[in-house]
Coordinates of C-alpha atoms in Angstrom, one line a residue:
X1 CA 0.0 0.0 0.0
X2 CA 1.9 3.1 -1.2
X3 CA 2.2 6.3 0.8
X4 CA 0.6 9.4 -0.5
X5 CA 1.6 12.9 -1.2
X6 CA 0.4 15.9 0.7
X7 CA -0.9 17.7 -2.4
X8 CA -4.5 16.8 -1.7
X9 CA -5.1 15.1 -5.0
X10 CA -5.9 11.8 -3.3
X11 CA -9.2 10.3 -2.3
X12 CA -7.8 8.7 0.8
X13 CA -5.6 9.4 3.9
X14 CA -1.8 9.3 3.7
X15 CA -0.4 6.1 5.2
X16 CA 2.0 8.2 7.3
X17 CA -1.0 10.1 8.7
X18 CA -2.7 6.8 9.6
X19 CA 0.5 5.5 11.2
X20 CA 0.7 8.7 13.2
X21 CA -2.9 8.2 14.4
X22 CA -2.2 4.6 15.4
X23 CA 0.9 5.8 17.3
X24 CA -1.5 7.6 19.7
X25 CA -3.0 4.3 20.8
X26 CA -1.4 3.1 24.1
X27 CA -1.6 -0.6 23.3
X28 CA 0.8 -2.2 20.8
X29 CA -1.1 -2.7 17.5
X30 CA 0.0 -4.6 14.4
X31 CA -1.9 -4.7 11.1
X32 CA -1.0 -7.5 8.7
X33 CA -2.2 -8.9 5.4
X34 CA -3.8 -12.4 5.4
X35 CA -0.4 -14.1 5.0
X36 CA 0.9 -12.4 8.1
X37 CA 3.3 -9.9 6.5
X38 CA 3.3 -6.6 8.4
X39 CA 1.5 -3.6 6.9
X40 CA 1.3 -1.1 9.9
X41 CA 3.1 -1.2 13.3
X42 CA 2.4 1.6 15.8
X43 CA 5.2 2.9 18.1
X44 CA 4.1 0.8 21.1
X45 CA 4.3 -2.4 19.0
X46 CA 7.7 -1.4 17.7
X47 CA 8.9 -1.1 21.3
X48 CA 7.4 -4.4 22.2
X49 CA 9.1 -6.1 19.2
X50 CA 12.4 -4.6 20.1
X51 CA 12.0 -5.9 23.6
X52 CA 11.5 -9.4 22.1
X53 CA 14.8 -9.0 20.1
X54 CA 13.2 -8.0 16.8
X55 CA 15.2 -4.9 15.8
X56 CA 14.0 -4.9 12.2
X57 CA 10.3 -5.3 11.4
X58 CA 10.4 -5.2 7.6
X59 CA 10.7 -9.0 7.1
X60 CA 8.7 -10.1 10.2
X61 CA 5.7 -12.4 9.8
X62 CA 3.0 -12.4 12.5
X63 CA 2.5 -16.2 12.4
X64 CA 6.0 -17.5 11.8
X65 CA 8.0 -15.1 14.0
X66 CA 5.8 -13.6 16.6
X67 CA 3.0 -16.0 17.4
X68 CA 4.8 -19.1 16.1
X69 CA 1.5 -20.7 15.2
X70 CA 0.1 -22.0 11.9
X71 CA -2.1 -19.4 10.2
X72 CA -4.6 -22.1 9.4
X73 CA -5.3 -22.5 13.2
X74 CA -6.2 -18.9 13.4
X75 CA -8.5 -18.9 10.4
X76 CA -10.1 -22.2 11.6
X77 CA -11.3 -20.4 14.7
X78 CA -12.5 -17.4 12.7
X79 CA -14.4 -19.7 10.3
X80 CA -16.2 -21.2 13.4
X81 CA -17.7 -17.8 14.0
X82 CA -15.2 -16.4 16.5
X83 CA -14.8 -12.6 16.1
X84 CA -11.3 -12.7 17.7
X85 CA -8.7 -15.3 18.7
X86 CA -6.7 -14.9 21.9
X87 CA -3.1 -16.3 22.2
X88 CA -0.3 -16.2 24.7
X89 CA 3.3 -15.3 24.0
X90 CA 6.1 -16.1 26.5
X91 CA 9.3 -14.0 26.0
X92 CA 12.0 -13.3 28.5
X93 CA 10.6 -12.0 31.8
X94 CA 7.2 -11.2 30.4
X95 CA 4.0 -12.9 29.4
X96 CA 2.0 -11.3 26.7
X97 CA -1.5 -12.0 25.4
X98 CA -2.4 -11.3 21.8
X99 CA -5.9 -10.7 20.5
X100 CA -6.2 -11.3 16.8
X101 CA -9.1 -9.8 14.9
X102 CA -10.0 -10.4 11.2
X103 CA -11.2 -7.5 9.1
X104 CA -12.9 -9.2 6.1
X105 CA -13.3 -6.1 3.8
X106 CA -9.6 -5.5 3.2
X107 CA -8.8 -9.1 4.4
X108 CA -6.4 -7.8 7.1
X109 CA -5.6 -9.0 10.6
X110 CA -5.3 -6.7 13.6
X111 CA -3.1 -8.0 16.4
X112 CA -3.5 -6.2 19.8
X113 CA -0.8 -7.1 22.3
X114 CA -1.1 -6.7 26.0
X115 CA 2.0 -7.1 28.2
X116 CA 1.6 -8.9 31.5
X117 CA 4.9 -8.4 33.4
X118 CA 5.4 -11.1 36.1
X119 CA 6.8 -8.5 38.4
X120 CA 4.2 -5.9 37.6
X121 CA 2.8 -4.2 40.7
X122 CA -0.9 -4.0 41.3
X123 CA -2.8 -0.9 40.1
X124 CA -3.4 2.1 42.3
X125 CA -7.2 2.0 43.1
X126 CA -7.2 5.8 43.2
X127 CA -6.2 6.1 39.5
X128 CA -7.5 2.8 38.1
X129 CA -10.9 4.1 37.1
X130 CA -9.5 7.2 35.4
X131 CA -7.0 5.1 33.4
X132 CA -9.7 2.7 32.5
X133 CA -11.8 5.5 31.1
X134 CA -8.9 6.9 29.1
X135 CA -8.2 3.5 27.6
X136 CA -11.8 3.1 26.7
X137 CA -11.8 6.4 24.9
X138 CA -8.6 5.5 23.1
X139 CA -10.2 2.2 22.1
X140 CA -13.3 3.9 20.7
X141 CA -11.1 6.5 18.9
X142 CA -9.0 3.7 17.4
X143 CA -12.0 1.8 16.1
X144 CA -13.5 4.9 14.6
X145 CA -10.3 5.8 12.9
X146 CA -9.9 2.3 11.5
X147 CA -13.4 2.3 10.2
X148 CA -12.9 5.7 8.5
X149 CA -9.6 4.4 7.0
X150 CA -11.3 1.3 5.6
X151 CA -14.1 3.4 4.2
X152 CA -11.6 5.6 2.5
X153 CA -9.8 2.6 1.1
X154 CA -13.1 1.5 -0.5
X155 CA -13.4 5.0 -2.1
X156 CA -9.8 4.5 -3.4
X157 CA -10.8 1.1 -4.8
X158 CA -13.8 2.6 -6.6
X159 CA -11.5 5.3 -8.0
X160 CA -9.1 2.6 -9.3
X161 CA -12.0 0.7 -11.0
X162 CA -13.1 4.0 -12.6
X163 CA -9.6 4.7 -13.9
X164 CA -9.3 1.2 -15.3
X165 CA -12.7 1.4 -17.1
X166 CA -11.9 4.8 -18.6
X167 CA -8.5 3.7 -19.8
X168 CA -10.0 0.6 -21.4
X169 CA -12.6 2.7 -23.2
X170 CA -9.9 5.1 -24.5
X171 CA -7.4 2.4 -25.6
X172 CA -9.2 1.2 -28.8
X173 CA -10.2 4.6 -30.3
X174 CA -6.7 5.9 -29.7
X175 CA -5.1 2.9 -31.4
X176 CA -7.4 3.6 -34.4
X177 CA -6.5 7.3 -34.5
X178 CA -2.8 6.5 -34.3
X179 CA -3.2 4.0 -37.2
X180 CA -4.7 6.7 -39.4
X181 CA -1.9 9.1 -38.6
X182 CA 0.6 6.4 -39.6
X183 CA -1.2 5.9 -42.9
X184 CA -1.4 9.6 -43.7
X185 CA 2.3 10.2 -42.8
X186 CA 3.4 7.2 -44.9
X187 CA 1.7 8.8 -48.0
X188 CA -0.8 5.9 -48.4
X189 CA -3.7 8.3 -48.7
X190 CA -2.0 10.9 -51.0
X191 CA 0.9 13.3 -51.0
X192 CA 1.2 15.8 -48.1
X193 CA 2.6 19.3 -48.1
X194 CA 5.3 20.2 -45.6
X195 CA 2.8 22.1 -43.5
X196 CA 0.3 19.2 -43.5
X197 CA 3.1 16.8 -42.5
X198 CA 4.2 19.1 -39.6
X199 CA 0.6 19.3 -38.3
X200 CA 0.2 15.5 -38.5
X201 CA 3.5 14.9 -36.8
X202 CA 2.5 17.1 -33.9
X203 CA -0.9 15.5 -33.7
X204 CA 0.6 12.1 -33.7
X205 CA 2.9 13.1 -30.9
X206 CA -0.1 14.2 -28.8
X207 CA -1.9 10.9 -29.6
X208 CA 1.1 8.9 -28.5
X209 CA 1.3 10.9 -25.3
X210 CA -2.4 9.9 -24.7
X211 CA -1.6 6.3 -25.5
X212 CA 1.2 6.3 -22.9
X213 CA -1.1 7.9 -20.3
X214 CA -3.8 5.2 -20.9
X215 CA -1.1 2.5 -20.6
X216 CA 0.0 4.2 -17.4
X217 CA -3.5 4.1 -15.9
X218 CA -4.0 0.5 -16.9
X219 CA -0.7 -0.5 -15.2
X220 CA -1.6 1.6 -12.1
X221 CA -5.1 0.0 -11.8
X222 CA -3.6 -3.5 -12.1
X223 CA -1.1 -2.7 -9.3
X224 CA -3.6 -1.0 -7.1
X225 CA -6.1 -3.9 -7.4
X226 CA -3.4 -6.5 -6.6
X227 CA -3.9 -8.2 -10.0
X228 CA -0.3 -7.9 -11.0
X229 CA 1.0 -11.3 -12.1
X230 CA 4.6 -11.7 -13.2
X231 CA 5.3 -13.8 -16.3
X232 CA 8.8 -15.1 -15.2
X233 CA 10.6 -16.7 -18.1
X234 CA 14.3 -17.1 -19.1
X235 CA 15.0 -13.9 -21.0
X236 CA 17.9 -11.8 -22.2
X237 CA 17.9 -8.4 -20.5
X238 CA 20.2 -7.0 -23.2
X239 CA 17.6 -7.7 -25.9
X240 CA 14.9 -6.3 -23.7
X241 CA 16.7 -3.0 -23.1
X242 CA 18.1 -2.7 -26.7
X243 CA 14.6 -3.1 -28.1
X244 CA 13.5 -0.3 -25.7
X245 CA 16.3 2.1 -26.6
X246 CA 15.6 1.7 -30.4
X247 CA 11.9 2.3 -29.8
X248 CA 12.7 5.6 -27.9
X249 CA 15.4 6.8 -30.2
X250 CA 13.0 8.8 -32.4
X251 CA 11.5 10.6 -29.4
X252 CA 15.0 11.6 -28.2
X253 CA 16.0 12.8 -31.7
X254 CA 12.9 15.0 -32.0
X255 CA 13.8 16.8 -28.7
X256 CA 17.5 17.0 -29.6
X257 CA 18.6 14.8 -26.7
X258 CA 21.3 12.3 -27.2
X259 CA 20.5 8.7 -26.0
X260 CA 23.4 6.3 -25.4
X261 CA 22.9 2.7 -24.5
X262 CA 25.6 0.4 -23.1
X263 CA 24.9 -3.2 -22.0
X264 CA 27.6 -5.5 -20.6
X265 CA 27.9 -8.6 -22.8
X266 CA 28.6 -10.7 -19.8
X267 CA 25.0 -10.3 -18.5
X268 CA 23.6 -13.9 -18.5
X269 CA 20.0 -14.8 -19.3
X270 CA 17.8 -15.2 -16.2
X271 CA 14.2 -15.3 -15.2
X272 CA 12.2 -12.0 -15.3
X273 CA 9.1 -10.6 -16.7
X274 CA 10.2 -9.1 -20.1
X275 CA 7.3 -6.7 -20.5
X276 CA 7.2 -5.5 -16.8
X277 CA 11.0 -4.8 -16.7
X278 CA 10.8 -3.1 -20.1
X279 CA 7.9 -0.9 -18.8
X280 CA 9.9 0.1 -15.7
X281 CA 12.9 1.1 -17.8
X282 CA 10.6 2.9 -20.2
X283 CA 9.2 5.0 -17.4
X284 CA 12.7 6.0 -16.3
X285 CA 13.6 6.9 -19.9
X286 CA 10.4 8.9 -20.2
X287 CA 11.2 10.7 -17.0
X288 CA 14.8 11.5 -18.1
X289 CA 13.5 12.8 -21.5
X290 CA 11.1 15.2 -19.8
X291 CA 13.7 16.7 -17.5
X292 CA 16.6 16.9 -20.0
X293 CA 16.9 20.0 -22.1
X294 CA 17.7 20.0 -25.8
X295 CA 21.4 19.4 -26.3
X296 CA 21.6 17.2 -23.2
X297 CA 22.2 13.5 -23.0
X298 CA 20.7 10.4 -21.4
X299 CA 22.7 7.2 -20.8
X300 CA 21.0 3.8 -20.4
X301 CA 23.4 1.2 -18.8
X302 CA 23.1 -2.4 -17.6
X303 CA 25.8 -4.6 -16.0
X304 CA 26.1 -7.6 -13.6
X305 CA 26.2 -6.6 -10.0
X306 CA 27.0 -8.3 -6.7
X307 CA 24.2 -7.5 -4.3
X308 CA 25.7 -8.2 -0.9
X309 CA 22.5 -7.6 1.0
X310 CA 20.8 -10.5 -0.8
X311 CA 23.8 -12.8 0.1
X312 CA 23.6 -11.7 3.7
X313 CA 20.0 -12.5 3.9
X314 CA 20.4 -16.0 2.5
X315 CA 23.7 -17.3 3.7
X316 CA 25.1 -17.7 7.3
X317 CA 28.1 -15.6 8.4
X318 CA 30.5 -18.6 8.3
X319 CA 29.5 -19.5 4.7
X320 CA 29.9 -15.8 3.6
X321 CA 33.4 -15.7 5.1
X322 CA 34.4 -18.9 3.3
X323 CA 33.4 -17.6 -0.1
X324 CA 35.2 -14.3 -0.3
X325 CA 35.0 -13.8 -4.1
X326 CA 31.8 -11.9 -4.9
X327 CA 30.0 -13.4 -7.9
X328 CA 27.3 -11.3 -9.5
X329 CA 23.8 -12.3 -8.2
X330 CA 21.9 -9.4 -9.8
X331 CA 21.9 -6.9 -12.7
X332 CA 22.2 -3.2 -12.2
X333 CA 20.3 -1.0 -14.7
X334 CA 20.7 2.8 -14.6
X335 CA 19.4 5.8 -16.5
X336 CA 21.5 8.9 -16.1
X337 CA 20.4 12.3 -17.4
X338 CA 22.0 15.8 -17.6
X339 CA 18.9 17.6 -16.4
X340 CA 18.5 20.0 -13.6
X341 CA 18.7 17.3 -10.9
X342 CA 16.5 16.6 -7.9
X343 CA 16.9 18.1 -4.4
X344 CA 17.8 15.5 -1.7
X345 CA 14.5 16.1 0.2
X346 CA 12.5 14.8 -2.7
X347 CA 14.4 11.6 -3.3
X348 CA 11.9 9.5 -1.5
X349 CA 8.6 11.1 -2.3
X350 CA 9.2 11.1 -6.1
X351 CA 8.5 7.4 -6.0
X352 CA 5.0 8.0 -4.5
X353 CA 1.8 8.1 -6.5
X354 CA 0.8 11.3 -8.2
X355 CA 3.9 13.2 -7.0
X356 CA 5.5 15.7 -9.4
X357 CA 8.3 17.8 -8.1
X358 CA 8.5 20.0 -11.2
X359 CA 5.0 21.3 -11.9
X360 CA 6.0 22.7 -15.3
X361 CA 6.4 19.2 -16.7
X362 CA 3.6 17.0 -18.2
X363 CA 2.4 13.7 -16.8
X364 CA 0.4 12.4 -13.8
X365 CA 3.3 11.6 -11.5
X366 CA 2.7 7.9 -11.8
X367 CA 5.7 6.7 -13.9
X368 CA 8.3 6.4 -11.1
X369 CA 5.7 5.0 -8.7
X370 CA 4.8 2.2 -11.2
X371 CA 8.5 1.5 -11.9
X372 CA 9.1 1.1 -8.2
X373 CA 6.3 -1.4 -7.8
X374 CA 7.3 -3.4 -10.9
X375 CA 10.9 -3.7 -9.6
X376 CA 9.8 -4.5 -6.1
X377 CA 7.5 -7.3 -7.5
X378 CA 10.8 -8.8 -8.9
X379 CA 12.2 -8.6 -5.3
X380 CA 14.5 -5.9 -6.5
X381 CA 15.1 -2.3 -5.4
X382 CA 15.2 1.2 -7.0
X383 CA 16.6 4.5 -6.0
X384 CA 17.9 7.8 -7.2
X385 CA 21.2 9.7 -6.8
X386 CA 20.9 13.4 -7.7
X387 CA 21.7 16.9 -6.7
X388 CA 20.9 20.3 -8.1
X389 CA 22.0 21.1 -10.8
X390 CA 24.1 18.0 -11.5
X391 CA 21.5 15.7 -13.2
X392 CA 20.0 12.5 -11.9
X393 CA 20.9 8.8 -12.0
X394 CA 18.0 6.4 -11.5
X395 CA 19.1 2.8 -10.7
X396 CA 17.4 -0.5 -10.1
X397 CA 18.7 -3.9 -9.2
X398 CA 17.1 -7.2 -10.5
X399 CA 18.0 -10.4 -8.7
X400 CA 19.0 -13.2 -11.0
X401 CA 17.7 -15.9 -8.6
X402 CA 14.0 -15.5 -9.3
X403 CA 12.0 -18.6 -8.4

């Protein structure tokens, strides 16, 4: 679930705002998807997880790591009609109870943790009632906020369905219009004057821009609805990127921007989704072309890469020490431009939906967000290195060990 910009052009709350609201809840709260992967963790829950020895929460799983119970056991109780399932966790000097609730509409699980310290002193009778009232108010606030958040998520889903429907309706007539432009420009329907050719070329460019926008919306709706399916096959990344650079060469020539492509011949074939990776790289080229002035240059590169973080995640320390020679386990693809550059404070938000740092450029602010999701779907990562006014380098890594 992607975070959102503060521009107000969304129909739902920013995830950071929701996380901030959950942080006001005194009890540790964890929100996960059906498989147990963490979606939201409030500050109290983070403190609890750290006390249990979990310093990093990104790869934690509610069932495997925290509850150490089979997910089927939880859902078996829920299917019997139970609204919540209560479990016990023993860790260190403390006993904790976990109340797991299922939210059917988004298919999420909410785990509420309550610490029961063995050495915990009894409550002060003078303040017990006041504290209880405060906790009840917090509980009501939490439930109201969660209900509002889920309602806004439904509004967002309806928006995504509308975008997909509109994009599908536009796709066919735009393809027909583009076909007629090609026929006219090829001279199949008669000779054209220079002025007529110029007008048709400009109209065709506008039509192609609309086609790219429609394609962007279709990709975005598929990602938002969770319908993205990777077609992993043994492919040659050099062919994929070379085909892409040839397709974009005309657009770069029209703007007067030089496009250089360099692909290391030692890149082996590996399993990836040809179309999805090509789409991600195309979005980076499109972004570079928009922000590079006439006379500038853009460089598309690809080379084998040793991704140490992936090795560290898979192999024990002793094994990593034994094999000192790093062998490439991924491919690094980069798009470097000679544009104005991006200030450091925008390096994270530019990968969010509908964010455009430069308001003078065209587009909907979806290209980089879609590229990020497509790369992450391949278990890769993407980032930008830039400064003003030194240009930008967008880079992504694709692991070569796709299952």
